PDB file of C-alpha atoms in Angstrom:
ATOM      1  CA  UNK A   1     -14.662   7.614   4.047  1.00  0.00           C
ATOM      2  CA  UNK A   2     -14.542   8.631   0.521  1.00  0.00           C
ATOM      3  CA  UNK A   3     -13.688   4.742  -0.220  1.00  0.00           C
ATOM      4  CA  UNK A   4     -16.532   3.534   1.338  1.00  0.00           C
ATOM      5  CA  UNK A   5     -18.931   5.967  -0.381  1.00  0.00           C
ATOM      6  CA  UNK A   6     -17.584   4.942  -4.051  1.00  0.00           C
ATOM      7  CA  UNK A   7     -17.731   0.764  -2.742  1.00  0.00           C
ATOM      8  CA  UNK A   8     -21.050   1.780  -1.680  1.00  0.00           C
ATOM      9  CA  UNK A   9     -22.153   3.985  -5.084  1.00  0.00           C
ATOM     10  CA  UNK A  10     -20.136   1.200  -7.396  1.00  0.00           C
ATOM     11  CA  UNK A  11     -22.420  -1.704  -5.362  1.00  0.00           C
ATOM     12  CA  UNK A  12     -26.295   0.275  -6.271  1.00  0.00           C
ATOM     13  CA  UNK A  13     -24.840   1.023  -9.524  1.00  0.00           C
ATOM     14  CA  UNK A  14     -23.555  -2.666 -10.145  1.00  0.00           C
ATOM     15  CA  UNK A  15     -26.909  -4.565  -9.456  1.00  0.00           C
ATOM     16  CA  UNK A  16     -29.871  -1.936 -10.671  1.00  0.00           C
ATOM     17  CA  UNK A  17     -31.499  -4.793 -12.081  1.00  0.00           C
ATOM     18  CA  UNK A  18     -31.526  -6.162  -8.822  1.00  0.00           C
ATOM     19  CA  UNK A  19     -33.179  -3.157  -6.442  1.00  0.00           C
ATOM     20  CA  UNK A  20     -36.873  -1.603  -7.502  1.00  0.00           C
ATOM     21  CA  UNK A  21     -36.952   1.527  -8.754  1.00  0.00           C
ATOM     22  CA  UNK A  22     -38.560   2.236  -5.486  1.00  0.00           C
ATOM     23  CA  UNK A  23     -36.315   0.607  -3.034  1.00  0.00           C
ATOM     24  CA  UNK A  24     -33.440   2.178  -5.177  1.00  0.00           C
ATOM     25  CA  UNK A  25     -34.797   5.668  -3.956  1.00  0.00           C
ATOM     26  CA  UNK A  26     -34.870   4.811  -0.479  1.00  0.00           C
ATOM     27  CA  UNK A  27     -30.996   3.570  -0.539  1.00  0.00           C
ATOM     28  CA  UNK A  28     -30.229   6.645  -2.230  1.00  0.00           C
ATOM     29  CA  UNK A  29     -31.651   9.020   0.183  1.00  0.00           C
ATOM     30  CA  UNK A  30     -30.260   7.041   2.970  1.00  0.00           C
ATOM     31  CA  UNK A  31     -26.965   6.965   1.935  1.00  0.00           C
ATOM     32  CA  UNK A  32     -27.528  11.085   1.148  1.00  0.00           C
ATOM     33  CA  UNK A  33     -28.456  11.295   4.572  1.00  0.00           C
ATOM     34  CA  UNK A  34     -25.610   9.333   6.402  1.00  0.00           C
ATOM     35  CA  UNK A  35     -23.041  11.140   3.840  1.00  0.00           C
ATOM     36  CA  UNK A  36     -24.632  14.022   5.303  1.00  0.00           C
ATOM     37  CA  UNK A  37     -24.538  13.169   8.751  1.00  0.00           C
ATOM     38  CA  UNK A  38     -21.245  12.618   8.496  1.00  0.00           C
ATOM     39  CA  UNK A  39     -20.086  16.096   6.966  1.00  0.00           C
ATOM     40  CA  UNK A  40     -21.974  17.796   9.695  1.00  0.00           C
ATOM     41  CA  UNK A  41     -20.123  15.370  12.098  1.00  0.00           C
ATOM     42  CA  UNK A  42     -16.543  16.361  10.512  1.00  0.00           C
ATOM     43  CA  UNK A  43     -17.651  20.041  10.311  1.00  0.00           C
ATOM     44  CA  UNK A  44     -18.852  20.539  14.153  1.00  0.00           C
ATOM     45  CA  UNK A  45     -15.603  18.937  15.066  1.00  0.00           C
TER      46      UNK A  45
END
């Protein structure tokens, strides 16, 4: 899991040119909120 969050950070970091400012805060608070979802996930279990 910790891979796939630094493939996933290394990726919106790579191409910033690429992603609006705007859609860049939308990936970033949807990859908060699966990162998130998945430590209350690990937690509750």
């Amino acid at each position: 899991m910790i891979r796939v969050s630094e493939m996933v950070f290394d990726q919106l970091f790579d191409c910033p040119k690429k992603i609006s400012s705007g859609e860049k805060v939308v990936v970033v608070f949807s990859m908060f909120f699966v990162l998130v979802s998945v430590g209350v996930f690990l937690i509750e279990n």
